[in-house]
mmCIF file with all atom_site columns, C-alpha atoms in Angstrom:
data_model
loop_
_atom_site.group_PDB
_atom_site.id
_atom_site.type_symbol
_atom_site.label_atom_id
_atom_site.label_alt_id
_atom_site.label_comp_id
_atom_site.label_asym_id
_atom_site.label_entity_id
_atom_site.label_seq_id
_atom_site.pdbx_PDB_ins_code
_atom_site.Cartn_x
_atom_site.Cartn_y
_atom_site.Cartn_z
_atom_site.occupancy
_atom_site.B_iso_or_equiv
_atom_site.pdbx_formal_charge
_atom_site.auth_seq_id
_atom_site.auth_comp_id
_atom_site.auth_asym_id
_atom_site.auth_atom_id
_atom_site.pdbx_PDB_model_num
ATOM 1   C CA . LEU A 1 1   ? 130.484 147.477 136.521 1.00 0.00 ? 1   LEU A CA 1
ATOM 2   C CA . ASP A 1 2   ? 129.300 146.091 139.886 1.00 0.00 ? 2   ASP A CA 1
ATOM 3   C CA . LEU A 1 3   ? 125.860 144.626 139.146 1.00 0.00 ? 3   LEU A CA 1
ATOM 4   C CA . PRO A 1 4   ? 124.756 143.678 142.692 1.00 0.00 ? 4   PRO A CA 1
ATOM 5   C CA . ASP A 1 5   ? 125.576 147.142 144.101 1.00 0.00 ? 5   ASP A CA 1
ATOM 6   C CA . ARG A 1 6   ? 124.405 148.931 140.904 1.00 0.00 ? 6   ARG A CA 1
ATOM 7   C CA . ARG A 1 7   ? 127.624 150.931 140.631 1.00 0.00 ? 7   ARG A CA 1
ATOM 8   C CA . LEU A 1 8   ? 129.431 151.979 137.461 1.00 0.00 ? 8   LEU A CA 1
ATOM 9   C CA . GLN A 1 9   ? 133.005 153.282 137.607 1.00 0.00 ? 9   GLN A CA 1
ATOM 10  C CA . ILE A 1 10  ? 134.158 155.272 134.563 1.00 0.00 ? 10  ILE A CA 1
ATOM 11  C CA . TRP A 1 11  ? 137.585 156.604 133.600 1.00 0.00 ? 11  TRP A CA 1
ATOM 12  C CA . HIS A 1 12  ? 136.882 159.644 131.439 1.00 0.00 ? 12  HIS A CA 1
ATOM 13  C CA . ARG A 1 13  ? 138.105 162.932 130.038 1.00 0.00 ? 13  ARG A CA 1
ATOM 14  C CA . GLN A 1 14  ? 134.653 164.506 129.702 1.00 0.00 ? 14  GLN A CA 1
ATOM 15  C CA . GLU A 1 15  ? 132.971 166.594 132.358 1.00 0.00 ? 15  GLU A CA 1
ATOM 16  C CA . PRO A 1 16  ? 131.180 164.371 134.923 1.00 0.00 ? 16  PRO A CA 1
ATOM 17  C CA . GLU A 1 17  ? 127.945 166.348 134.466 1.00 0.00 ? 17  GLU A CA 1
ATOM 18  C CA . MET A 1 18  ? 127.795 165.288 130.816 1.00 0.00 ? 18  MET A CA 1
ATOM 19  C CA . LEU A 1 19  ? 128.178 161.597 131.681 1.00 0.00 ? 19  LEU A CA 1
ATOM 20  C CA . THR A 1 20  ? 125.604 161.876 134.456 1.00 0.00 ? 20  THR A CA 1
ATOM 21  C CA . LYS A 1 21  ? 123.115 163.438 132.044 1.00 0.00 ? 21  LYS A CA 1
ATOM 22  C CA . VAL A 1 22  ? 123.573 160.583 129.572 1.00 0.00 ? 22  VAL A CA 1
ATOM 23  C CA . LEU A 1 23  ? 123.078 157.952 132.282 1.00 0.00 ? 23  LEU A CA 1
ATOM 24  C CA . GLU A 1 24  ? 120.049 159.765 133.702 1.00 0.00 ? 24  GLU A CA 1
ATOM 25  C CA . SER A 1 25  ? 118.405 159.533 130.278 1.00 0.00 ? 25  SER A CA 1
ATOM 26  C CA . LEU A 1 26  ? 118.147 155.757 130.771 1.00 0.00 ? 26  LEU A CA 1
ATOM 27  C CA . ASN A 1 27  ? 115.682 156.371 133.635 1.00 0.00 ? 27  ASN A CA 1
ATOM 28  C CA . TRP A 1 28  ? 117.403 153.827 135.891 1.00 0.00 ? 28  TRP A CA 1
ATOM 29  C CA . GLY A 1 29  ? 117.834 156.253 138.776 1.00 0.00 ? 29  GLY A CA 1
ATOM 30  C CA . ALA A 1 30  ? 121.467 157.112 137.980 1.00 0.00 ? 30  ALA A CA 1
ATOM 31  C CA . ARG A 1 31  ? 123.233 159.673 140.165 1.00 0.00 ? 31  ARG A CA 1
ATOM 32  C CA . LEU A 1 32  ? 126.811 160.813 140.588 1.00 0.00 ? 32  LEU A CA 1
ATOM 33  C CA . GLU A 1 33  ? 128.447 159.597 143.809 1.00 0.00 ? 33  GLU A CA 1
ATOM 34  C CA . THR A 1 34  ? 132.038 160.873 143.494 1.00 0.00 ? 34  THR A CA 1
ATOM 35  C CA . SER A 1 35  ? 134.374 162.259 140.864 1.00 0.00 ? 35  SER A CA 1
ATOM 36  C CA . VAL A 1 36  ? 138.109 162.405 141.584 1.00 0.00 ? 36  VAL A CA 1
ATOM 37  C CA . PRO A 1 37  ? 141.242 162.841 139.420 1.00 0.00 ? 37  PRO A CA 1
ATOM 38  C CA . ALA A 1 38  ? 142.695 159.464 138.378 1.00 0.00 ? 38  ALA A CA 1
ATOM 39  C CA . ALA A 1 39  ? 146.301 158.557 139.086 1.00 0.00 ? 39  ALA A CA 1
ATOM 40  C CA . ALA A 1 40  ? 148.441 157.480 136.150 1.00 0.00 ? 40  ALA A CA 1
ATOM 41  C CA . GLY A 1 41  ? 148.600 153.896 137.469 1.00 0.00 ? 41  GLY A CA 1
ATOM 42  C CA . ASP A 1 42  ? 144.800 153.653 137.573 1.00 0.00 ? 42  ASP A CA 1
ATOM 43  C CA . LEU A 1 43  ? 144.651 154.127 133.816 1.00 0.00 ? 43  LEU A CA 1
ATOM 44  C CA . ASP A 1 44  ? 146.934 151.168 133.097 1.00 0.00 ? 44  ASP A CA 1
ATOM 45  C CA . GLN A 1 45  ? 144.240 148.574 132.480 1.00 0.00 ? 45  GLN A CA 1
ATOM 46  C CA . THR A 1 46  ? 146.611 146.028 130.925 1.00 0.00 ? 46  THR A CA 1
ATOM 47  C CA . SER A 1 47  ? 148.336 145.135 134.195 1.00 0.00 ? 47  SER A CA 1
ATOM 48  C CA . GLN A 1 48  ? 144.980 144.933 135.991 1.00 0.00 ? 48  GLN A CA 1
ATOM 49  C CA . GLN A 1 49  ? 143.426 142.653 133.361 1.00 0.00 ? 49  GLN A CA 1
ATOM 50  C CA . ALA A 1 50  ? 146.357 140.249 133.024 1.00 0.00 ? 50  ALA A CA 1
ATOM 51  C CA . PRO A 1 51  ? 145.438 137.983 136.006 1.00 0.00 ? 51  PRO A CA 1
ATOM 52  C CA . GLU A 1 52  ? 141.796 137.841 134.861 1.00 0.00 ? 52  GLU A CA 1
ATOM 53  C CA . ARG A 1 53  ? 142.859 136.941 131.326 1.00 0.00 ? 53  ARG A CA 1
ATOM 54  C CA . ARG A 1 54  ? 145.028 134.090 132.628 1.00 0.00 ? 54  ARG A CA 1
ATOM 55  C CA . LEU A 1 55  ? 142.085 132.712 134.600 1.00 0.00 ? 55  LEU A CA 1
ATOM 56  C CA . LEU A 1 56  ? 139.768 132.976 131.597 1.00 0.00 ? 56  LEU A CA 1
ATOM 57  C CA . TRP A 1 57  ? 142.317 131.205 129.377 1.00 0.00 ? 57  TRP A CA 1
ATOM 58  C CA . LEU A 1 58  ? 142.610 128.392 131.922 1.00 0.00 ? 58  LEU A CA 1
ATOM 59  C CA . VAL A 1 59  ? 138.868 127.774 132.234 1.00 0.00 ? 59  VAL A CA 1
ATOM 60  C CA . LEU A 1 60  ? 138.516 128.126 128.455 1.00 0.00 ? 60  LEU A CA 1
ATOM 61  C CA . TRP A 1 61  ? 140.950 125.239 127.888 1.00 0.00 ? 61  TRP A CA 1
ATOM 62  C CA . ILE A 1 62  ? 139.241 123.152 130.579 1.00 0.00 ? 62  ILE A CA 1
ATOM 63  C CA . ASN A 1 63  ? 135.880 123.617 128.853 1.00 0.00 ? 63  ASN A CA 1
ATOM 64  C CA . ALA A 1 64  ? 137.317 123.007 125.369 1.00 0.00 ? 64  ALA A CA 1
ATOM 65  C CA . GLY A 1 65  ? 139.053 119.828 126.566 1.00 0.00 ? 65  GLY A CA 1
ATOM 66  C CA . PHE A 1 66  ? 135.901 118.421 128.133 1.00 0.00 ? 66  PHE A CA 1
ATOM 67  C CA . PHE A 1 67  ? 133.914 119.305 125.004 1.00 0.00 ? 67  PHE A CA 1
ATOM 68  C CA . LEU A 1 68  ? 136.239 117.046 122.997 1.00 0.00 ? 68  LEU A CA 1
ATOM 69  C CA . LEU A 1 69  ? 136.183 114.296 125.642 1.00 0.00 ? 69  LEU A CA 1
ATOM 70  C CA . GLU A 1 70  ? 132.402 114.293 126.021 1.00 0.00 ? 70  GLU A CA 1
ATOM 71  C CA . SER A 1 71  ? 131.784 114.457 122.278 1.00 0.00 ? 71  SER A CA 1
ATOM 72  C CA . LEU A 1 72  ? 134.028 111.425 121.710 1.00 0.00 ? 72  LEU A CA 1
ATOM 73  C CA . THR A 1 73  ? 132.539 109.379 124.559 1.00 0.00 ? 73  THR A CA 1
ATOM 74  C CA . ALA A 1 74  ? 129.013 110.399 123.521 1.00 0.00 ? 74  ALA A CA 1
ATOM 75  C CA . TRP A 1 75  ? 129.662 108.904 120.091 1.00 0.00 ? 75  TRP A CA 1
ATOM 76  C CA . ILE A 1 76  ? 131.106 105.717 121.645 1.00 0.00 ? 76  ILE A CA 1
ATOM 77  C CA . SER A 1 77  ? 128.353 105.259 124.251 1.00 0.00 ? 77  SER A CA 1
ATOM 78  C CA . GLY A 1 78  ? 125.432 106.569 122.156 1.00 0.00 ? 78  GLY A CA 1
ATOM 79  C CA . SER A 1 79  ? 124.497 109.100 124.847 1.00 0.00 ? 79  SER A CA 1
ATOM 80  C CA . THR A 1 80  ? 122.560 112.214 123.869 1.00 0.00 ? 80  THR A CA 1
ATOM 81  C CA . GLY A 1 81  ? 123.029 113.600 127.381 1.00 0.00 ? 81  GLY A CA 1
ATOM 82  C CA . LEU A 1 82  ? 126.805 113.440 127.123 1.00 0.00 ? 82  LEU A CA 1
ATOM 83  C CA . PHE A 1 83  ? 126.737 115.091 123.715 1.00 0.00 ? 83  PHE A CA 1
ATOM 84  C CA . ALA A 1 84  ? 124.503 117.877 125.061 1.00 0.00 ? 84  ALA A CA 1
ATOM 85  C CA . ASP A 1 85  ? 126.775 118.316 128.083 1.00 0.00 ? 85  ASP A CA 1
ATOM 86  C CA . GLY A 1 86  ? 129.755 118.593 125.738 1.00 0.00 ? 86  GLY A CA 1
ATOM 87  C CA . LEU A 1 87  ? 127.913 121.180 123.668 1.00 0.00 ? 87  LEU A CA 1
ATOM 88  C CA . ASP A 1 88  ? 127.226 123.157 126.848 1.00 0.00 ? 88  ASP A CA 1
ATOM 89  C CA . MET A 1 89  ? 130.973 123.100 127.539 1.00 0.00 ? 89  MET A CA 1
ATOM 90  C CA . LEU A 1 90  ? 131.619 124.382 124.006 1.00 0.00 ? 90  LEU A CA 1
ATOM 91  C CA . ALA A 1 91  ? 129.066 127.161 124.520 1.00 0.00 ? 91  ALA A CA 1
ATOM 92  C CA . ASP A 1 92  ? 130.911 128.292 127.648 1.00 0.00 ? 92  ASP A CA 1
ATOM 93  C CA . ALA A 1 93  ? 134.258 128.122 125.847 1.00 0.00 ? 93  ALA A CA 1
ATOM 94  C CA . LEU A 1 94  ? 132.805 130.403 123.160 1.00 0.00 ? 94  LEU A CA 1
ATOM 95  C CA . VAL A 1 95  ? 131.636 132.872 125.816 1.00 0.00 ? 95  VAL A CA 1
ATOM 96  C CA . TYR A 1 96  ? 135.089 132.894 127.448 1.00 0.00 ? 96  TYR A CA 1
ATOM 97  C CA . SER A 1 97  ? 136.666 133.398 124.022 1.00 0.00 ? 97  SER A CA 1
ATOM 98  C CA . MET A 1 98  ? 134.371 136.372 123.430 1.00 0.00 ? 98  MET A CA 1
ATOM 99  C CA . ALA A 1 99  ? 135.371 137.890 126.774 1.00 0.00 ? 99  ALA A CA 1
ATOM 100 C CA . LEU A 1 100 ? 139.062 137.492 125.959 1.00 0.00 ? 100 LEU A CA 1
ATOM 101 C CA . TYR A 1 101 ? 138.727 138.860 122.440 1.00 0.00 ? 101 TYR A CA 1
ATOM 102 C CA . ALA A 1 102 ? 136.580 141.815 123.505 1.00 0.00 ? 102 ALA A CA 1
ATOM 103 C CA . SER A 1 103 ? 139.165 143.021 126.005 1.00 0.00 ? 103 SER A CA 1
ATOM 104 C CA . GLY A 1 104 ? 140.724 146.188 124.621 1.00 0.00 ? 104 GLY A CA 1
ATOM 105 C CA . ARG A 1 105 ? 138.817 146.117 121.326 1.00 0.00 ? 105 ARG A CA 1
ATOM 106 C CA . SER A 1 106 ? 136.058 148.259 119.934 1.00 0.00 ? 106 SER A CA 1
ATOM 107 C CA . ALA A 1 107 ? 132.392 147.585 120.636 1.00 0.00 ? 107 ALA A CA 1
ATOM 108 C CA . ARG A 1 108 ? 131.811 146.887 116.935 1.00 0.00 ? 108 ARG A CA 1
ATOM 109 C CA . ALA A 1 109 ? 134.517 144.195 116.840 1.00 0.00 ? 109 ALA A CA 1
ATOM 110 C CA . SER A 1 110 ? 133.148 142.624 120.035 1.00 0.00 ? 110 SER A CA 1
ATOM 111 C CA . LYS A 1 111 ? 129.645 142.484 118.564 1.00 0.00 ? 111 LYS A CA 1
ATOM 112 C CA . ARG A 1 112 ? 130.915 140.786 115.412 1.00 0.00 ? 112 ARG A CA 1
ATOM 113 C CA . VAL A 1 113 ? 132.556 138.066 117.476 1.00 0.00 ? 113 VAL A CA 1
ATOM 114 C CA . ALA A 1 114 ? 129.461 137.708 119.672 1.00 0.00 ? 114 ALA A CA 1
ATOM 115 C CA . ARG A 1 115 ? 127.234 137.365 116.597 1.00 0.00 ? 115 ARG A CA 1
ATOM 116 C CA . ALA A 1 116 ? 129.475 134.679 115.070 1.00 0.00 ? 116 ALA A CA 1
ATOM 117 C CA . ALA A 1 117 ? 129.608 132.753 118.355 1.00 0.00 ? 117 ALA A CA 1
ATOM 118 C CA . GLY A 1 118 ? 125.849 133.068 118.789 1.00 0.00 ? 118 GLY A CA 1
ATOM 119 C CA . LEU A 1 119 ? 125.158 131.763 115.276 1.00 0.00 ? 119 LEU A CA 1
ATOM 120 C CA . LEU A 1 120 ? 127.492 128.782 115.768 1.00 0.00 ? 120 LEU A CA 1
ATOM 121 C CA . GLN A 1 121 ? 125.884 128.014 119.132 1.00 0.00 ? 121 GLN A CA 1
ATOM 122 C CA . LEU A 1 122 ? 122.416 128.312 117.572 1.00 0.00 ? 122 LEU A CA 1
ATOM 123 C CA . LEU A 1 123 ? 123.335 125.914 114.757 1.00 0.00 ? 123 LEU A CA 1
ATOM 124 C CA . LEU A 1 124 ? 124.760 123.313 117.150 1.00 0.00 ? 124 LEU A CA 1
ATOM 125 C CA . ALA A 1 125 ? 121.712 123.556 119.456 1.00 0.00 ? 125 ALA A CA 1
ATOM 126 C CA . LEU A 1 126 ? 119.297 123.046 116.536 1.00 0.00 ? 126 LEU A CA 1
ATOM 127 C CA . LEU A 1 127 ? 121.318 120.075 115.284 1.00 0.00 ? 127 LEU A CA 1
ATOM 128 C CA . GLY A 1 128 ? 121.262 118.629 118.793 1.00 0.00 ? 128 GLY A CA 1
ATOM 129 C CA . ILE A 1 129 ? 117.486 119.007 119.096 1.00 0.00 ? 129 ILE A CA 1
ATOM 130 C CA . ALA A 1 130 ? 117.074 117.370 115.673 1.00 0.00 ? 130 ALA A CA 1
ATOM 131 C CA . GLU A 1 131 ? 119.254 114.465 116.845 1.00 0.00 ? 131 GLU A CA 1
ATOM 132 C CA . VAL A 1 132 ? 117.085 114.010 119.945 1.00 0.00 ? 132 VAL A CA 1
ATOM 133 C CA . LEU A 1 133 ? 113.976 113.856 117.772 1.00 0.00 ? 133 LEU A CA 1
ATOM 134 C CA . ARG A 1 134 ? 115.644 111.348 115.421 1.00 0.00 ? 134 ARG A CA 1
ATOM 135 C CA . ARG A 1 135 ? 116.631 109.079 118.290 1.00 0.00 ? 135 ARG A CA 1
ATOM 136 C CA . PHE A 1 136 ? 113.212 109.378 119.911 1.00 0.00 ? 136 PHE A CA 1
ATOM 137 C CA . ILE A 1 137 ? 111.395 108.452 116.698 1.00 0.00 ? 137 ILE A CA 1
ATOM 138 C CA . GLY A 1 138 ? 113.874 105.706 115.905 1.00 0.00 ? 138 GLY A CA 1
ATOM 139 C CA . ALA A 1 139 ? 113.492 104.121 119.346 1.00 0.00 ? 139 ALA A CA 1
ATOM 140 C CA . GLU A 1 140 ? 117.234 104.006 119.960 1.00 0.00 ? 140 GLU A CA 1
ATOM 141 C CA . ALA A 1 141 ? 118.706 101.492 122.399 1.00 0.00 ? 141 ALA A CA 1
ATOM 142 C CA . ALA A 1 142 ? 119.682 102.641 125.862 1.00 0.00 ? 142 ALA A CA 1
ATOM 143 C CA . PRO A 1 143 ? 123.174 104.217 126.009 1.00 0.00 ? 143 PRO A CA 1
ATOM 144 C CA . ASP A 1 144 ? 126.053 102.926 128.100 1.00 0.00 ? 144 ASP A CA 1
ATOM 145 C CA . TYR A 1 145 ? 125.124 104.345 131.504 1.00 0.00 ? 145 TYR A CA 1
ATOM 146 C CA . SER A 1 146 ? 128.557 103.588 133.026 1.00 0.00 ? 146 SER A CA 1
ATOM 147 C CA . VAL A 1 147 ? 130.330 105.823 130.470 1.00 0.00 ? 147 VAL A CA 1
ATOM 148 C CA . MET A 1 148 ? 127.676 108.523 130.968 1.00 0.00 ? 148 MET A CA 1
ATOM 149 C CA . MET A 1 149 ? 128.145 108.603 134.720 1.00 0.00 ? 149 MET A CA 1
ATOM 150 C CA . LEU A 1 150 ? 131.959 108.340 134.691 1.00 0.00 ? 150 LEU A CA 1
ATOM 151 C CA . VAL A 1 151 ? 132.592 111.066 132.108 1.00 0.00 ? 151 VAL A CA 1
ATOM 152 C CA . SER A 1 152 ? 129.972 113.386 133.628 1.00 0.00 ? 152 SER A CA 1
ATOM 153 C CA . ALA A 1 153 ? 131.585 112.916 137.042 1.00 0.00 ? 153 ALA A CA 1
ATOM 154 C CA . LEU A 1 154 ? 134.947 113.912 135.534 1.00 0.00 ? 154 LEU A CA 1
ATOM 155 C CA . ALA A 1 155 ? 133.316 116.930 133.872 1.00 0.00 ? 155 ALA A CA 1
ATOM 156 C CA . LEU A 1 156 ? 131.749 117.899 137.205 1.00 0.00 ? 156 LEU A CA 1
ATOM 157 C CA . ILE A 1 157 ? 135.205 117.825 138.820 1.00 0.00 ? 157 ILE A CA 1
ATOM 158 C CA . GLY A 1 158 ? 136.539 119.942 135.943 1.00 0.00 ? 158 GLY A CA 1
ATOM 159 C CA . ASN A 1 159 ? 133.749 122.498 136.328 1.00 0.00 ? 159 ASN A CA 1
ATOM 160 C CA . TYR A 1 160 ? 134.206 122.625 140.090 1.00 0.00 ? 160 TYR A CA 1
ATOM 161 C CA . ALA A 1 161 ? 137.928 123.278 139.548 1.00 0.00 ? 161 ALA A CA 1
ATOM 162 C CA . SER A 1 162 ? 137.028 126.029 137.044 1.00 0.00 ? 162 SER A CA 1
ATOM 163 C CA . LEU A 1 163 ? 134.670 127.629 139.567 1.00 0.00 ? 163 LEU A CA 1
ATOM 164 C CA . ARG A 1 164 ? 137.367 127.601 142.242 1.00 0.00 ? 164 ARG A CA 1
ATOM 165 C CA . ILE A 1 165 ? 139.822 129.155 139.762 1.00 0.00 ? 165 ILE A CA 1
ATOM 166 C CA . LEU A 1 166 ? 137.357 131.944 138.928 1.00 0.00 ? 166 LEU A CA 1
ATOM 167 C CA . GLN A 1 167 ? 136.734 132.564 142.616 1.00 0.00 ? 167 GLN A CA 1
ATOM 168 C CA . ARG A 1 168 ? 140.428 133.285 143.172 1.00 0.00 ? 168 ARG A CA 1
ATOM 169 C CA . THR A 1 169 ? 139.973 136.756 141.787 1.00 0.00 ? 169 THR A CA 1
ATOM 170 C CA . GLN A 1 170 ? 138.181 139.371 143.829 1.00 0.00 ? 170 GLN A CA 1
ATOM 171 C CA . SER A 1 171 ? 137.138 141.114 140.633 1.00 0.00 ? 171 SER A CA 1
ATOM 172 C CA . LYS A 1 172 ? 133.532 142.271 140.419 1.00 0.00 ? 172 LYS A CA 1
ATOM 173 C CA . ALA A 1 173 ? 133.725 142.638 136.643 1.00 0.00 ? 173 ALA A CA 1
ATOM 174 C CA . ALA A 1 174 ? 130.573 141.555 134.849 1.00 0.00 ? 174 ALA A CA 1
ATOM 175 C CA . HIS A 1 175 ? 132.309 138.960 132.638 1.00 0.00 ? 175 HIS A CA 1
ATOM 176 C CA . ILE A 1 176 ? 133.971 137.296 135.661 1.00 0.00 ? 176 ILE A CA 1
ATOM 177 C CA . ARG A 1 177 ? 130.650 137.118 137.514 1.00 0.00 ? 177 ARG A CA 1
ATOM 178 C CA . ALA A 1 178 ? 128.948 135.800 134.384 1.00 0.00 ? 178 ALA A CA 1
ATOM 179 C CA . SER A 1 179 ? 131.651 133.130 134.014 1.00 0.00 ? 179 SER A CA 1
ATOM 180 C CA . GLN A 1 180 ? 131.061 132.022 137.603 1.00 0.00 ? 180 GLN A CA 1
ATOM 181 C CA . ILE A 1 181 ? 127.323 131.728 136.923 1.00 0.00 ? 181 ILE A CA 1
ATOM 182 C CA . PHE A 1 182 ? 127.908 129.724 133.721 1.00 0.00 ? 182 PHE A CA 1
ATOM 183 C CA . THR A 1 183 ? 130.234 127.338 135.527 1.00 0.00 ? 183 THR A CA 1
ATOM 184 C CA . SER A 1 184 ? 127.812 126.895 138.447 1.00 0.00 ? 184 SER A CA 1
ATOM 185 C CA . ASN A 1 185 ? 125.077 126.020 135.953 1.00 0.00 ? 185 ASN A CA 1
ATOM 186 C CA . ASP A 1 186 ? 127.412 123.522 134.271 1.00 0.00 ? 186 ASP A CA 1
ATOM 187 C CA . ILE A 1 187 ? 127.856 121.708 137.584 1.00 0.00 ? 187 ILE A CA 1
ATOM 188 C CA . LEU A 1 188 ? 124.065 121.308 137.774 1.00 0.00 ? 188 LEU A CA 1
ATOM 189 C CA . VAL A 1 189 ? 124.022 120.004 134.187 1.00 0.00 ? 189 VAL A CA 1
ATOM 190 C CA . ASN A 1 190 ? 126.760 117.470 135.032 1.00 0.00 ? 190 ASN A CA 1
ATOM 191 C CA . ALA A 1 191 ? 124.747 116.303 138.038 1.00 0.00 ? 191 ALA A CA 1
ATOM 192 C CA . GLY A 1 192 ? 121.691 115.988 135.773 1.00 0.00 ? 192 GLY A CA 1
ATOM 193 C CA . VAL A 1 193 ? 123.560 113.731 133.322 1.00 0.00 ? 193 VAL A CA 1
ATOM 194 C CA . ILE A 1 194 ? 124.819 111.572 136.200 1.00 0.00 ? 194 ILE A CA 1
ATOM 195 C CA . LEU A 1 195 ? 121.246 111.280 137.468 1.00 0.00 ? 195 LEU A CA 1
ATOM 196 C CA . ALA A 1 196 ? 120.032 110.399 133.969 1.00 0.00 ? 196 ALA A CA 1
ATOM 197 C CA . GLY A 1 197 ? 122.719 107.706 133.752 1.00 0.00 ? 197 GLY A CA 1
ATOM 198 C CA . GLY A 1 198 ? 121.445 106.212 137.002 1.00 0.00 ? 198 GLY A CA 1
ATOM 199 C CA . MET A 1 199 ? 117.887 106.222 135.652 1.00 0.00 ? 199 MET A CA 1
ATOM 200 C CA . VAL A 1 200 ? 119.058 104.512 132.441 1.00 0.00 ? 200 VAL A CA 1
ATOM 201 C CA . TRP A 1 201 ? 120.720 101.871 134.614 1.00 0.00 ? 201 TRP A CA 1
ATOM 202 C CA . ILE A 1 202 ? 117.537 101.274 136.610 1.00 0.00 ? 202 ILE A CA 1
ATOM 203 C CA . SER A 1 203 ? 115.043 101.440 133.743 1.00 0.00 ? 203 SER A CA 1
ATOM 204 C CA . ALA A 1 204 ? 117.220 99.987  130.944 1.00 0.00 ? 204 ALA A CA 1
ATOM 205 C CA . ALA A 1 205 ? 115.541 102.587 128.691 1.00 0.00 ? 205 ALA A CA 1
ATOM 206 C CA . ALA A 1 206 ? 116.843 105.479 126.611 1.00 0.00 ? 206 ALA A CA 1
ATOM 207 C CA . TRP A 1 207 ? 114.260 108.112 127.634 1.00 0.00 ? 207 TRP A CA 1
ATOM 208 C CA . PRO A 1 208 ? 116.170 109.539 130.672 1.00 0.00 ? 208 PRO A CA 1
ATOM 209 C CA . ASP A 1 209 ? 119.169 110.204 128.409 1.00 0.00 ? 209 ASP A CA 1
ATOM 210 C CA . LEU A 1 210 ? 116.963 111.821 125.749 1.00 0.00 ? 210 LEU A CA 1
ATOM 211 C CA . LEU A 1 211 ? 115.194 113.909 128.399 1.00 0.00 ? 211 LEU A CA 1
ATOM 212 C CA . ILE A 1 212 ? 118.362 115.394 129.907 1.00 0.00 ? 212 ILE A CA 1
ATOM 213 C CA . GLY A 1 213 ? 119.774 115.919 126.410 1.00 0.00 ? 213 GLY A CA 1
ATOM 214 C CA . SER A 1 214 ? 116.648 117.850 125.385 1.00 0.00 ? 214 SER A CA 1
ATOM 215 C CA . ILE A 1 215 ? 116.821 120.071 128.473 1.00 0.00 ? 215 ILE A CA 1
ATOM 216 C CA . VAL A 1 216 ? 120.479 120.947 127.923 1.00 0.00 ? 216 VAL A CA 1
ATOM 217 C CA . PHE A 1 217 ? 119.985 121.608 124.189 1.00 0.00 ? 217 PHE A CA 1
ATOM 218 C CA . VAL A 1 218 ? 117.129 123.998 125.004 1.00 0.00 ? 218 VAL A CA 1
ATOM 219 C CA . LEU A 1 219 ? 119.361 125.806 127.533 1.00 0.00 ? 219 LEU A CA 1
ATOM 220 C CA . VAL A 1 220 ? 122.109 126.165 124.911 1.00 0.00 ? 220 VAL A CA 1
ATOM 221 C CA . LEU A 1 221 ? 119.520 127.373 122.370 1.00 0.00 ? 221 LEU A CA 1
ATOM 222 C CA . ARG A 1 222 ? 118.288 130.005 124.821 1.00 0.00 ? 222 ARG A CA 1
ATOM 223 C CA . GLY A 1 223 ? 121.865 131.137 125.447 1.00 0.00 ? 223 GLY A CA 1
ATOM 224 C CA . ALA A 1 224 ? 122.477 131.458 121.694 1.00 0.00 ? 224 ALA A CA 1
ATOM 225 C CA . ILE A 1 225 ? 119.337 133.575 121.262 1.00 0.00 ? 225 ILE A CA 1
ATOM 226 C CA . ASN A 1 226 ? 120.393 135.849 124.130 1.00 0.00 ? 226 ASN A CA 1
ATOM 227 C CA . ILE A 1 227 ? 123.868 136.314 122.607 1.00 0.00 ? 227 ILE A CA 1
ATOM 228 C CA . LEU A 1 228 ? 122.378 137.176 119.214 1.00 0.00 ? 228 LEU A CA 1
ATOM 229 C CA . ARG A 1 229 ? 119.939 139.583 120.853 1.00 0.00 ? 229 ARG A CA 1
ATOM 230 C CA . ILE A 1 230 ? 122.701 141.651 122.475 1.00 0.00 ? 230 ILE A CA 1
ATOM 231 C CA . SER A 1 231 ? 124.951 141.548 119.381 1.00 0.00 ? 231 SER A CA 1
#
């Protein structure tokens, strides 16, 4: 599936007219461009997917590692922003896990995994929002801005490395493009936490940390709702 060019390539045994009729029923302006016999090598999807799977595994472990690092340092420094950033990393790791699991499996199995990941992401986002409210009401002390900025800078480097890894492939597959978008958004989130750390430093107040944490938790909540909607 090539989303920007609105092209769908299908390997099939049915008559092309039947597939065209089904796609036309969606009323998205579908039309048949070409239909040619496939070579035997074209049907071997395993060899074509192997490089993409390696890349997804690599960025999955990067995200999972930074989730653990940011969660630990968030607890040490008392930073809601770091915890939210770590949760965003976990959300991406769940999405990459879904993409890896779905490869070669039935649509029903893929939806089950998506639903489980969406529910877990939803639960974590709601807990995060509740924690922000608790800290806001409790007038928590300002977090350690130096830890916030240092760890977020490391996470930004990790996300930039992940983006470069994903850009190695010339694949136009939807899950690869989606992974690139997620990682680009993570870089913006990392920059936001660094900015919040600077504002905590200047103001000696906790509100910049709570603000960026709230924004990231809402983004994760929206992602969880979207996952549950498609599953």
